Every structure is written in C-alpha cells, then in structure tokens.
PDB file of C-alpha atoms in Angstrom:
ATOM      1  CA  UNK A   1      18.447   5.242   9.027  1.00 95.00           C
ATOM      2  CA  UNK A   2      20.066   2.457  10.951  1.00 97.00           C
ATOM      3  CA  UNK A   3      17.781  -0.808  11.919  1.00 98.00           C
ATOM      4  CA  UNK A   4      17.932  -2.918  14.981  1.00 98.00           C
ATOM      5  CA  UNK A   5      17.083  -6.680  14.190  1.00 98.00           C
ATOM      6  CA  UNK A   6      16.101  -8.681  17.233  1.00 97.00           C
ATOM      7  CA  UNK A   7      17.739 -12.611  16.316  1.00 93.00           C
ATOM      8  CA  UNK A   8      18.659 -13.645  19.641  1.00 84.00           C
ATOM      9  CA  UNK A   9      15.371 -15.491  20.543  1.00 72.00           C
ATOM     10  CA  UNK A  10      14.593 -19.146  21.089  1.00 68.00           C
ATOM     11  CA  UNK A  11      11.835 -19.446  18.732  1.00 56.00           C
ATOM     12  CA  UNK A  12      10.105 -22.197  20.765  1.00 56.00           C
ATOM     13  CA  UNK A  13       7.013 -21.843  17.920  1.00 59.00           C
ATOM     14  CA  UNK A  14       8.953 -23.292  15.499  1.00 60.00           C
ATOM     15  CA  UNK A  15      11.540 -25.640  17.650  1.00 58.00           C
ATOM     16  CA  UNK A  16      11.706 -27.947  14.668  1.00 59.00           C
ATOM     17  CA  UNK A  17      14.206 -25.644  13.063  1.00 59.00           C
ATOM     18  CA  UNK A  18      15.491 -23.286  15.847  1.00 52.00           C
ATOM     19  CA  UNK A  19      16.940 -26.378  17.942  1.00 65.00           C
ATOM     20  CA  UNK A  20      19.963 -25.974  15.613  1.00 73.00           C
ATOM     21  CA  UNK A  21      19.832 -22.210  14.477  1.00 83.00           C
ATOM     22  CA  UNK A  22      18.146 -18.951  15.236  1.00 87.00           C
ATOM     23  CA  UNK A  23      14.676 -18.333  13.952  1.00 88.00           C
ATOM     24  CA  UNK A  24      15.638 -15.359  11.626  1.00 92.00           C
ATOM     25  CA  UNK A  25      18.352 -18.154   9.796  1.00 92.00           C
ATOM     26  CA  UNK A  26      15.645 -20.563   9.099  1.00 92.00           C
ATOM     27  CA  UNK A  27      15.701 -20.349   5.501  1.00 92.00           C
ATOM     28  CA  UNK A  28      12.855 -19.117   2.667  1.00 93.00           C
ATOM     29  CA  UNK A  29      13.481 -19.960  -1.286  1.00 91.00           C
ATOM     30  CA  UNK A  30      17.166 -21.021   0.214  1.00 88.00           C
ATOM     31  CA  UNK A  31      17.937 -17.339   1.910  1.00 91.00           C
ATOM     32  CA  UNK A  32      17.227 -16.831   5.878  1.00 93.00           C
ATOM     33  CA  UNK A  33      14.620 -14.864   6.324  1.00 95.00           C
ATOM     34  CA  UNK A  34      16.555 -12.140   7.822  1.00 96.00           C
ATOM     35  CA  UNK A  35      18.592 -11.599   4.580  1.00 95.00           C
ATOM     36  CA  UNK A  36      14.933 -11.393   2.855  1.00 95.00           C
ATOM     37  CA  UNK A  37      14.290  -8.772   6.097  1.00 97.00           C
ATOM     38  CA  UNK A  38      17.369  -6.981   4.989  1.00 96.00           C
ATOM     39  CA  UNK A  39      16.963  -6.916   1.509  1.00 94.00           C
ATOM     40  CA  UNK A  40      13.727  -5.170   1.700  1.00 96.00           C
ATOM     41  CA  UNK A  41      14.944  -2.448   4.408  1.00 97.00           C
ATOM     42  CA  UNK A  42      18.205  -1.819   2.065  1.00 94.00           C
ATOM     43  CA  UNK A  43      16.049  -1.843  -1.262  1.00 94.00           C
ATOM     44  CA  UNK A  44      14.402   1.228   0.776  1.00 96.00           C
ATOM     45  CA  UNK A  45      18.434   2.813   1.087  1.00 94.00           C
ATOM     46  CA  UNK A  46      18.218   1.558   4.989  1.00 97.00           C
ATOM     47  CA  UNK A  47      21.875  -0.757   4.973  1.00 96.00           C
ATOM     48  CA  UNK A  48      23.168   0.256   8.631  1.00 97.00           C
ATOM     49  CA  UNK A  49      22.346  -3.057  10.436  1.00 98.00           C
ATOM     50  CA  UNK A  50      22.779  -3.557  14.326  1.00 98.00           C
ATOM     51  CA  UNK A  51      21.760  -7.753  14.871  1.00 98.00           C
ATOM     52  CA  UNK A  52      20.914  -8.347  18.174  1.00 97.00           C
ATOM     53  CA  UNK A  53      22.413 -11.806  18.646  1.00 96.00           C
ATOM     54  CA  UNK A  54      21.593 -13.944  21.539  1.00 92.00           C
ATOM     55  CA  UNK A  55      20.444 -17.819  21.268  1.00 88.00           C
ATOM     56  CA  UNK A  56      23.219 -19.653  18.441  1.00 90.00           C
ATOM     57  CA  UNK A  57      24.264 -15.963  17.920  1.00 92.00           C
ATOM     58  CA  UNK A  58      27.516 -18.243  15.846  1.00 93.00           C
ATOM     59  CA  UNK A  59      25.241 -19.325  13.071  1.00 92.00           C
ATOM     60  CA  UNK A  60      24.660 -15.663  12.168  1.00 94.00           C
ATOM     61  CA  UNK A  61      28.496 -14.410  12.489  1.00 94.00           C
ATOM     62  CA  UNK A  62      29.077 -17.419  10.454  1.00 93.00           C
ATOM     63  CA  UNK A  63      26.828 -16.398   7.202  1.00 92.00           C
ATOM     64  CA  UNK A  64      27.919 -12.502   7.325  1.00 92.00           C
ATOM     65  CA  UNK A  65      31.602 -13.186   8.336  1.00 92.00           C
ATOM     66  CA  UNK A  66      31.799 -15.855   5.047  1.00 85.00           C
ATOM     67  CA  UNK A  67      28.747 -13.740   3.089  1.00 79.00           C
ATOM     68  CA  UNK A  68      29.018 -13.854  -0.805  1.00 73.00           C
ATOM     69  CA  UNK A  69      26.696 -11.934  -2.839  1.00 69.00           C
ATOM     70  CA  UNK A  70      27.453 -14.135  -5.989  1.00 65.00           C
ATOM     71  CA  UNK A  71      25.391 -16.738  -4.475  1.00 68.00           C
ATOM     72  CA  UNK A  72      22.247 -15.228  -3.986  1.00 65.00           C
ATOM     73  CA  UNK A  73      21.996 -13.438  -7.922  1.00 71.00           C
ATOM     74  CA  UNK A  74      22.384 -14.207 -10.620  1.00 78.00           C
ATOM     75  CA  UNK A  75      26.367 -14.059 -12.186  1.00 78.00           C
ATOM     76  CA  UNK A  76      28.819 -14.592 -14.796  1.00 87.00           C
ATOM     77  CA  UNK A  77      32.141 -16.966 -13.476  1.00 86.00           C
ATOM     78  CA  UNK A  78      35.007 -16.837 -15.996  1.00 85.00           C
ATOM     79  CA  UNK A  79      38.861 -18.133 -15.413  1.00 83.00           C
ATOM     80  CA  UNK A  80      37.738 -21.234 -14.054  1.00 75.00           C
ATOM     81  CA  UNK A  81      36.105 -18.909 -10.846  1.00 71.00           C
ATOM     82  CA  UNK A  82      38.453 -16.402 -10.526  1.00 75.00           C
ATOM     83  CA  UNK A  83      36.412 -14.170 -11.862  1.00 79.00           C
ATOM     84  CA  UNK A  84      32.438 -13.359 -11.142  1.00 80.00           C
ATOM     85  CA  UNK A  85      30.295 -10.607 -12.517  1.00 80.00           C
ATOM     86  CA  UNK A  86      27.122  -9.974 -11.349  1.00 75.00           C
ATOM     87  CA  UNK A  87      24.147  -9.500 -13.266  1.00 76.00           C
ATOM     88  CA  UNK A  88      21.696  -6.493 -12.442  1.00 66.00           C
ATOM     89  CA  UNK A  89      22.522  -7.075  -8.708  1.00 62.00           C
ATOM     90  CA  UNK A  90      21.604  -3.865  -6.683  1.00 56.00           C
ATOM     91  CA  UNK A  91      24.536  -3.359  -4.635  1.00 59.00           C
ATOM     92  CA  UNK A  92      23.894  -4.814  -0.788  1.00 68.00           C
ATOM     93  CA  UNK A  93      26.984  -2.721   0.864  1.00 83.00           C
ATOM     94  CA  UNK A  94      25.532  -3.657   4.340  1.00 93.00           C
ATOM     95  CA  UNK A  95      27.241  -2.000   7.312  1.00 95.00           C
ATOM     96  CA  UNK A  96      26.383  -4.950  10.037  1.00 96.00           C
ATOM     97  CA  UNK A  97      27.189  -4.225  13.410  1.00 97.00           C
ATOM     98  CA  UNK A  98      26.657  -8.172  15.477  1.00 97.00           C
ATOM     99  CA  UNK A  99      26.277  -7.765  18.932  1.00 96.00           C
ATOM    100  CA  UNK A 100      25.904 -10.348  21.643  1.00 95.00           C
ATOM    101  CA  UNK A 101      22.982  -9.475  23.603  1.00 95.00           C
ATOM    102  CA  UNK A 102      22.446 -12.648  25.787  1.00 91.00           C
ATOM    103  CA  UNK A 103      20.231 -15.857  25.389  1.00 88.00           C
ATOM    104  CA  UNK A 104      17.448 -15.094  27.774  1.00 87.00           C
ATOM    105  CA  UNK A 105      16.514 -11.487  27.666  1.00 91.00           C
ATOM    106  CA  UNK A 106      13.661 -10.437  26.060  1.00 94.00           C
ATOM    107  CA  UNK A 107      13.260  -7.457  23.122  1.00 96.00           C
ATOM    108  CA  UNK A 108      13.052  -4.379  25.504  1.00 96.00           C
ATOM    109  CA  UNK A 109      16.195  -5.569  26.912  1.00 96.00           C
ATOM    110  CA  UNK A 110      18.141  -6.163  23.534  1.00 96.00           C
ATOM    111  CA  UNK A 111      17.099  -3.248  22.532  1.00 97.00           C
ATOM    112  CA  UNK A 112      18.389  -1.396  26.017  1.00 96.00           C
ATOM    113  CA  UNK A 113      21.582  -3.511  25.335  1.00 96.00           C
ATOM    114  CA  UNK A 114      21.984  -1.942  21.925  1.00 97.00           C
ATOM    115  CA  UNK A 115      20.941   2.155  22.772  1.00 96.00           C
ATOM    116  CA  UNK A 116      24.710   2.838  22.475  1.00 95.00           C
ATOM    117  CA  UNK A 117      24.572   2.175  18.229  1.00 96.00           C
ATOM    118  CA  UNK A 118      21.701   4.479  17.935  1.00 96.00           C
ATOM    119  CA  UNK A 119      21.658   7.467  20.750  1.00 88.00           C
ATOM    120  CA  UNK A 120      22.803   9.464  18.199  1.00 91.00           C
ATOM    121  CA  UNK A 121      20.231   8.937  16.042  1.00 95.00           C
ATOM    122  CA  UNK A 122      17.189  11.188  15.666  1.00 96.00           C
ATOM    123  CA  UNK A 123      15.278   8.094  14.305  1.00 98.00           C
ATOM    124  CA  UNK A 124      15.825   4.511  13.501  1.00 98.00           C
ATOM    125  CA  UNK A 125      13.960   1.692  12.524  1.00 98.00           C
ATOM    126  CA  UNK A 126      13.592  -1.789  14.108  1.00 98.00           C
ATOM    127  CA  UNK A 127      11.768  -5.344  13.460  1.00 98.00           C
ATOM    128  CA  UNK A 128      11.248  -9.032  14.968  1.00 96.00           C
ATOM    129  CA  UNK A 129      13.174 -10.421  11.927  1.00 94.00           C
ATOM    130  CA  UNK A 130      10.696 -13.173  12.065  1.00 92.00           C
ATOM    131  CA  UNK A 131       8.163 -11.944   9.232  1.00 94.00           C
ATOM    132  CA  UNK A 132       7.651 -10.422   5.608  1.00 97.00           C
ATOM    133  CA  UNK A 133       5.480  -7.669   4.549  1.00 96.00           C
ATOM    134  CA  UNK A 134       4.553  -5.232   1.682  1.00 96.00           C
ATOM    135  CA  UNK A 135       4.475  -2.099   2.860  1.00 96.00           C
ATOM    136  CA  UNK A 136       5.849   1.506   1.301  1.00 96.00           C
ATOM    137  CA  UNK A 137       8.062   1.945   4.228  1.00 97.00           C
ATOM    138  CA  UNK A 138       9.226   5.529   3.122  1.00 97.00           C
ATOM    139  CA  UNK A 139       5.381   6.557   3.470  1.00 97.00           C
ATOM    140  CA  UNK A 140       5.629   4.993   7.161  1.00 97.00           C
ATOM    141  CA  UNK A 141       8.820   7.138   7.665  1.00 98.00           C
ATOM    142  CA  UNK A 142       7.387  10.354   6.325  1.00 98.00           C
ATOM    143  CA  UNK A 143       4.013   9.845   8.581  1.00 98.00           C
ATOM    144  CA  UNK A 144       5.610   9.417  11.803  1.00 98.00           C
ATOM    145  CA  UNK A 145       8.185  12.128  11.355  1.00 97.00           C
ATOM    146  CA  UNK A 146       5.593  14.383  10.465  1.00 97.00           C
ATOM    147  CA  UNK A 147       3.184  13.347  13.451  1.00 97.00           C
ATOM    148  CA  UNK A 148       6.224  13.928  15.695  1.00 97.00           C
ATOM    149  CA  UNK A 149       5.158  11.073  18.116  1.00 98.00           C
ATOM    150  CA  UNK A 150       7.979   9.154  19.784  1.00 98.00           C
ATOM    151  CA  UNK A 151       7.323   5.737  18.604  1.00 98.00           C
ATOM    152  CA  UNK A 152       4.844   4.115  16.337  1.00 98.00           C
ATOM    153  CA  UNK A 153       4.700   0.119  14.799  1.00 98.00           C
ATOM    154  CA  UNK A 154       2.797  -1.740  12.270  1.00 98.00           C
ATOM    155  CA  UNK A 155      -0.595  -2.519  13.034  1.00 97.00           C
ATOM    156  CA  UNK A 156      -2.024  -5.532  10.994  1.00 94.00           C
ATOM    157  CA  UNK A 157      -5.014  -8.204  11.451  1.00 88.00           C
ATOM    158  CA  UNK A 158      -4.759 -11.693  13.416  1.00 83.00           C
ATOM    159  CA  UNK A 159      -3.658 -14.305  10.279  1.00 74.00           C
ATOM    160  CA  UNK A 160      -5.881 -17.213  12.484  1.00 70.00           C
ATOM    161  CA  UNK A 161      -8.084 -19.005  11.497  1.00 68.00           C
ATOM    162  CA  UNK A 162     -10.465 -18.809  14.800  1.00 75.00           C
ATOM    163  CA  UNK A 163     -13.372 -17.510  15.158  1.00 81.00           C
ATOM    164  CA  UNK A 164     -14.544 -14.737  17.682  1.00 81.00           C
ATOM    165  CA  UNK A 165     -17.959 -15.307  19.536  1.00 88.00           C
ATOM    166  CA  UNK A 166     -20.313 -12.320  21.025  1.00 87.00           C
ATOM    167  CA  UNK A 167     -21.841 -13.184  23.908  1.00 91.00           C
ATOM    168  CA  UNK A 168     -24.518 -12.429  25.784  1.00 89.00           C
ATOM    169  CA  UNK A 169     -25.104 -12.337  29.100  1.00 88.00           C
ATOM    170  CA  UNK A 170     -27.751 -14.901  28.613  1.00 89.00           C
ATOM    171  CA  UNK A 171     -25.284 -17.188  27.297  1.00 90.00           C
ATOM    172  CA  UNK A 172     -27.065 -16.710  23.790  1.00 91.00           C
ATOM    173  CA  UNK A 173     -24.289 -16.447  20.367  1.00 91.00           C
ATOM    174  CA  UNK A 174     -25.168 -13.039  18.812  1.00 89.00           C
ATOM    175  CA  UNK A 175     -22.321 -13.370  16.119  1.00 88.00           C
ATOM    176  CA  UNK A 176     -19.625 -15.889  14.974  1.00 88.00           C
ATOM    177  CA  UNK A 177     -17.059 -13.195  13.489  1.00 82.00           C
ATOM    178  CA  UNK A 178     -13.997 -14.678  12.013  1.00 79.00           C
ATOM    179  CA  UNK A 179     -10.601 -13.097  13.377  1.00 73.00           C
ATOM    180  CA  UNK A 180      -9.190 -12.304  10.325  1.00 70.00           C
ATOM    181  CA  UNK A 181     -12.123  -9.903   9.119  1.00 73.00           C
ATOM    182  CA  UNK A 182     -12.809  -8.539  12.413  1.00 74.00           C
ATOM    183  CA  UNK A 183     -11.756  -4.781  13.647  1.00 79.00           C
ATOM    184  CA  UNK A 184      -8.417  -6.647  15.849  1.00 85.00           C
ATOM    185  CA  UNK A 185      -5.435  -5.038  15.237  1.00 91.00           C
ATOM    186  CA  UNK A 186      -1.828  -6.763  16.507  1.00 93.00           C
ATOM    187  CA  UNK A 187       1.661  -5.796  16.787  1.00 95.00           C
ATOM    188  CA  UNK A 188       3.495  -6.655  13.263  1.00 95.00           C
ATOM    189  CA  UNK A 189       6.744  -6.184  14.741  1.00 96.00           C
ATOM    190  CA  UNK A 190       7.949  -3.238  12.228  1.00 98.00           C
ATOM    191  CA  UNK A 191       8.733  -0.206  14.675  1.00 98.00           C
ATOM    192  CA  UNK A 192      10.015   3.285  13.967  1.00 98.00           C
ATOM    193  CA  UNK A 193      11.563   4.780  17.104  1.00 98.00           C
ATOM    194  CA  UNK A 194      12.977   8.275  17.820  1.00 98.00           C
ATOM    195  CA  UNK A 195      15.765   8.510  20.573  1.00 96.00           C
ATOM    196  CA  UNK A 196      13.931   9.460  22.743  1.00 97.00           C
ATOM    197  CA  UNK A 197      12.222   6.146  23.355  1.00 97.00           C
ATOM    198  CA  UNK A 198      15.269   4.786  25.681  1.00 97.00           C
ATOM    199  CA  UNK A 199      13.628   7.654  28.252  1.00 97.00           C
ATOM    200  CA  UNK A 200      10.268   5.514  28.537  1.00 98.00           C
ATOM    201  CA  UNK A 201      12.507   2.147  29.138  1.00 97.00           C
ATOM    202  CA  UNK A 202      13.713   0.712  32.214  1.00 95.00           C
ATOM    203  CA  UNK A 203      16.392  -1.841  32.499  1.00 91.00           C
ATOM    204  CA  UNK A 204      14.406  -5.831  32.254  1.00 93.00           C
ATOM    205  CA  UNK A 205      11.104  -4.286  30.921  1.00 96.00           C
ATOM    206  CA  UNK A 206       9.558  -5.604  27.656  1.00 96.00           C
ATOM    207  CA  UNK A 207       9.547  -3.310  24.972  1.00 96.00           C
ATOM    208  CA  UNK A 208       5.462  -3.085  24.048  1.00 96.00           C
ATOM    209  CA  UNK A 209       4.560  -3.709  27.574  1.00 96.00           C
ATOM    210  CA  UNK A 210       5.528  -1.122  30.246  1.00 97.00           C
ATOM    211  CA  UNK A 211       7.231   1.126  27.964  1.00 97.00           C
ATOM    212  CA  UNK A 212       4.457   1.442  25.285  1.00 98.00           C
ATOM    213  CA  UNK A 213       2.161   1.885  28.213  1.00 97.00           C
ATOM    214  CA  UNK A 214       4.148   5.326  29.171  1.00 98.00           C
ATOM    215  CA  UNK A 215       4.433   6.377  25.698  1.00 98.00           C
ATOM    216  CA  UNK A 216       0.262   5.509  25.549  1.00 98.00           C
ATOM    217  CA  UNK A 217      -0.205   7.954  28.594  1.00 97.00           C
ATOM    218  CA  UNK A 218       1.964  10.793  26.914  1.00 98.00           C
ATOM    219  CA  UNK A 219       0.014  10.212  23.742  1.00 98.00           C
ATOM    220  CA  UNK A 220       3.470   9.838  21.712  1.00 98.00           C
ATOM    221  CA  UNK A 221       2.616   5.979  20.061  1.00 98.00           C
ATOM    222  CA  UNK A 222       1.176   5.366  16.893  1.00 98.00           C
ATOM    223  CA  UNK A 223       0.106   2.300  14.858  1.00 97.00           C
ATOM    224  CA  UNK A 224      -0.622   2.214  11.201  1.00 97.00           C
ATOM    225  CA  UNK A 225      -2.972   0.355   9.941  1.00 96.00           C
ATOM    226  CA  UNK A 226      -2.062  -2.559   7.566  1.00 95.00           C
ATOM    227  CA  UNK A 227      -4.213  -4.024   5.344  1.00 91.00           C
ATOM    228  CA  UNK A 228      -1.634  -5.756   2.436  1.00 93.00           C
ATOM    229  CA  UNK A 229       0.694  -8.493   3.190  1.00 95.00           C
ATOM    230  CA  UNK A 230       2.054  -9.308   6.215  1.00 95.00           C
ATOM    231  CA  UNK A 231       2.994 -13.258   7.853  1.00 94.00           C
ATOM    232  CA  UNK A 232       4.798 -13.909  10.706  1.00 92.00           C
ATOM    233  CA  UNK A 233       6.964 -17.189  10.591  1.00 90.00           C
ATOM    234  CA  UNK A 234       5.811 -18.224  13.891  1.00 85.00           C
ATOM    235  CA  UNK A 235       5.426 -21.735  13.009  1.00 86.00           C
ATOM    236  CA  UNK A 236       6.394 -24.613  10.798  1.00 86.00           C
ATOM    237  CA  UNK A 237       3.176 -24.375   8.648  1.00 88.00           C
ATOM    238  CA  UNK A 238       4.146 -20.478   8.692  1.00 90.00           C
ATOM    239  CA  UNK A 239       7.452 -21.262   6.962  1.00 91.00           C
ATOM    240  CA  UNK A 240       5.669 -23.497   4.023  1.00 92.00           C
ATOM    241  CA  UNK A 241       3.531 -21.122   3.144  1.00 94.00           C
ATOM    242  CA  UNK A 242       6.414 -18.688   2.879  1.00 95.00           C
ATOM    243  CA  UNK A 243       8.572 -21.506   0.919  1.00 95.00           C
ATOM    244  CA  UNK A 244       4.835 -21.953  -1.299  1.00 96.00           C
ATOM    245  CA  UNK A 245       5.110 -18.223  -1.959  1.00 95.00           C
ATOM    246  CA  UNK A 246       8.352 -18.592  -3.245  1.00 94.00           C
ATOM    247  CA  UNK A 247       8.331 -22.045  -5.624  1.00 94.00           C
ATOM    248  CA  UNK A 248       5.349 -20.049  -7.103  1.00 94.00           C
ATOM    249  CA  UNK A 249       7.040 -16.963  -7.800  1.00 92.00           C
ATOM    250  CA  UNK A 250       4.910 -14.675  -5.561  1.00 93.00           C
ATOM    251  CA  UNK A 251       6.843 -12.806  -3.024  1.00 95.00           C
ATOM    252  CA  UNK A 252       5.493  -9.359  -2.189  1.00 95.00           C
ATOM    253  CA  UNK A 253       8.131  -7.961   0.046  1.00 95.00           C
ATOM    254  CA  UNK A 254      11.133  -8.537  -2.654  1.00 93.00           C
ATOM    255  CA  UNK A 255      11.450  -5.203  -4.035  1.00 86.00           C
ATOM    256  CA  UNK A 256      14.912  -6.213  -5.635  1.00 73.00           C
ATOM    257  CA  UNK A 257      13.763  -6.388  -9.703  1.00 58.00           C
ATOM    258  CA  UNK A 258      11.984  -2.743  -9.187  1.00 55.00           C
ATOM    259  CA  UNK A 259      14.969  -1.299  -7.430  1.00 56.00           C
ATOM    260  CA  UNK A 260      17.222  -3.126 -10.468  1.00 49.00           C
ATOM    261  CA  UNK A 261      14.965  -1.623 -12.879  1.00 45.00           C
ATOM    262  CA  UNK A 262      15.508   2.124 -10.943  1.00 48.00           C
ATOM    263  CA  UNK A 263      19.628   1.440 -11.030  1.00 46.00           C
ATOM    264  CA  UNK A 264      19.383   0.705 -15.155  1.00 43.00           C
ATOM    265  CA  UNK A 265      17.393   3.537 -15.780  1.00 44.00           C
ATOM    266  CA  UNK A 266      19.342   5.736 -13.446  1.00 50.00           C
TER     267      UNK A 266
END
C-alpha cells in the first residue's frame, strides 16, 4: 500500500529543535524519526512514500535527495571507499514521492493536497510521523478490510501523568483515577483510509474533526484499541526518552533484525 506522511508542521511542542528543522527530522539513536517511521512501514513491505512537506520542507529533500543506506547499517568499505557491502541490510528500495504542501495548512488539508497520489488506490495507509509504536500492522490491515468501514486509526491511552477527578455535584472527590489507567482512548495518529474518504472531506477542514464526524454518522470509522507501545514525540522530554530507549537497546517498533532474520532464511 502507499503511505502518506504528514512533515510539514511547525512542531511548536518541541520548538527547541523544530526552529531549525521539521519535527519528523529531529533525530532518535542518530536517524530522524521519520526514517525510524519508514523503516517500520517498509519492514511490513509498505515502501511507496508520499511526504507531505510544508514548514523547512528543504531539510527533508536534502536527506532523501543525498540518502545513503551505508550509513545507517552496518558495512564492509574496501578500495579505500570505492567499494561498500552491506551486511544483512534488508533492502529499503523506497519509492518517495516529496510534495510541497504549504507551511500553514493543517493535516486534512495536506492530505486533500495529496488525493491525486492515492485516488487510485483502494486503500492506503497514513501517520503523524511524529511517534513510534509496536503494533502488527498487517493484523490492522486485515481487520479493517474485512470490517469494510471507510476509515479507522489507532486508538491508544493518554501517556500523562495527570490525574482525572470524579466529581460530585456536592463538590465531594469520589475517585482520583490516573489518566494513563483510565478507560480514555486518543488518536495515535496511525490511520488506514480507503478512497473513499476524500468524499467525507471538504477543502480547509481538519482531518479528525468534521470529516471523522461524517464518517461517525455513516457508521464507517473504526479505532483499535492499543494497549503495547506507543509515544508521541510531542516534546523535548518525549525525545529523551526515545534517545533512553535507544542507548539502552530497547526499541520496540524496529522490526529490522526479525525481517533480516526472514531474508537469511528465505
């Protein structure tokens, strides 16, 4: 399937980085998250790519118009570089399509800019390209073709730390619940669409706002529930506990060593 990326926003969360580059180019273990994003979409055979560029859209013609794959495995280099082998690398043969999309528009309007690279698709796939997950996307795939539905996304719970307090009308605290272990779902920002979708959008509408709410009333949206991994790089203390993840060796959305494992015994 192809997948639509959304990097053109500002990322005011996290303006310590995306002053000087887009959000999904702030880097994790040395990569930008959006290769990480991309790795795990092509480990699942997804590699048709459609970026929606828009704030320092540059930065990210920059790293795919000069993109080396020797740099982020390991590799042999023999005749003093002239030649590199790579070692166990699953091949990344990314088809990128980059497309300008503006600075200021929001997701539902990237993604109206964009309908054009998938119309012809019965389904595609689309994310934030601000956060990391472990999830068995072809199980995803397979439940939302078979439901038939329109449009669907990953549900998961608030990663806050506040706490939710039940009132009553007395003013008396029933219950202190914390927000991470109560029954609140949010977006994740992992979407499957079917074409169909650019029927429920109108041109300057935000994606989960007026255009969910159609698909809500025709009963054609779904959300799956998510209870493994999931963080959203949202801010600064986001990214270090991503970059923590990594110096420790612990990154659940890297499926590259099982898919290298798959290739060798293949």
């Amino acid at each position: 399937m192809k997948v639509v990326l959304f990097c053109g926003g500002l990322g005011t969360r996290i303006r310590e980085y995306s002053e000087a580059i887009p959000k999904p180019m702030i880097p994790i273990g040395g990569q930008p998250i959006l290769w990480h994003i991309m790795q795990w979409y092509s480990s699942f055979g997804h590699r048709d790519f459609t970026l929606c560029l828009g704030h320092k859209a540059n930065v990210v013609k920059e790293f795919f118009l000069g993109y080396r794959r020797e740099i982020f495995t390991d590799c042999v280099v023999s005749n003093n570089g002239e030649d590199v082998e790579l070692i166990n690398a699953p091949t990344d043969d990314w088809r990128v399509a980059m497309i300008d999309t503006g600075i200021w528009r929001n997701v539902g309007e990237r993604l109206w800019a964009v309908r054009h690279q998938v119309q012809d698709e019965e389904m595609f796939l689309a994310n934030y390209s601000d956060g990391l997950a472990e999830v068995d996307l072809d199980w995803m795939v397979d439940e939302f073709k078979a439901s038939g539905k329109i449009a669907c996304f990953l549900a998961v719970p608030p990663s806050v730390t506040f706490h939710l307090a039940d009132i009553g009308d007395d003013n008396r605290v029933r219950k202190m619940t914390p927000a991470a272990t109560s029954d609140l779902w949010i977006n994740g920002g992992f979407f499957i669409f079917r074409r169909e979708i650019f029927d429920y959008m109108r041109p300057g509408e935000e994606l989960v706002v007026e255009p969910f709410a159609r698909l809500i009333e025709d009963d054609q949206l779904l959300a799956f529930k998510h209870h493994g991994f999931w963080r959203a790089m949202d801010t600064l203390r986001d990214r270090q506990l991503l970059e923590e993840m990594v110096e420790q060796g612990r990154m659940p959305w890297d499926r590259r060593e099982t898919l290298a494992c798959r290739m060798i015994a293949e």
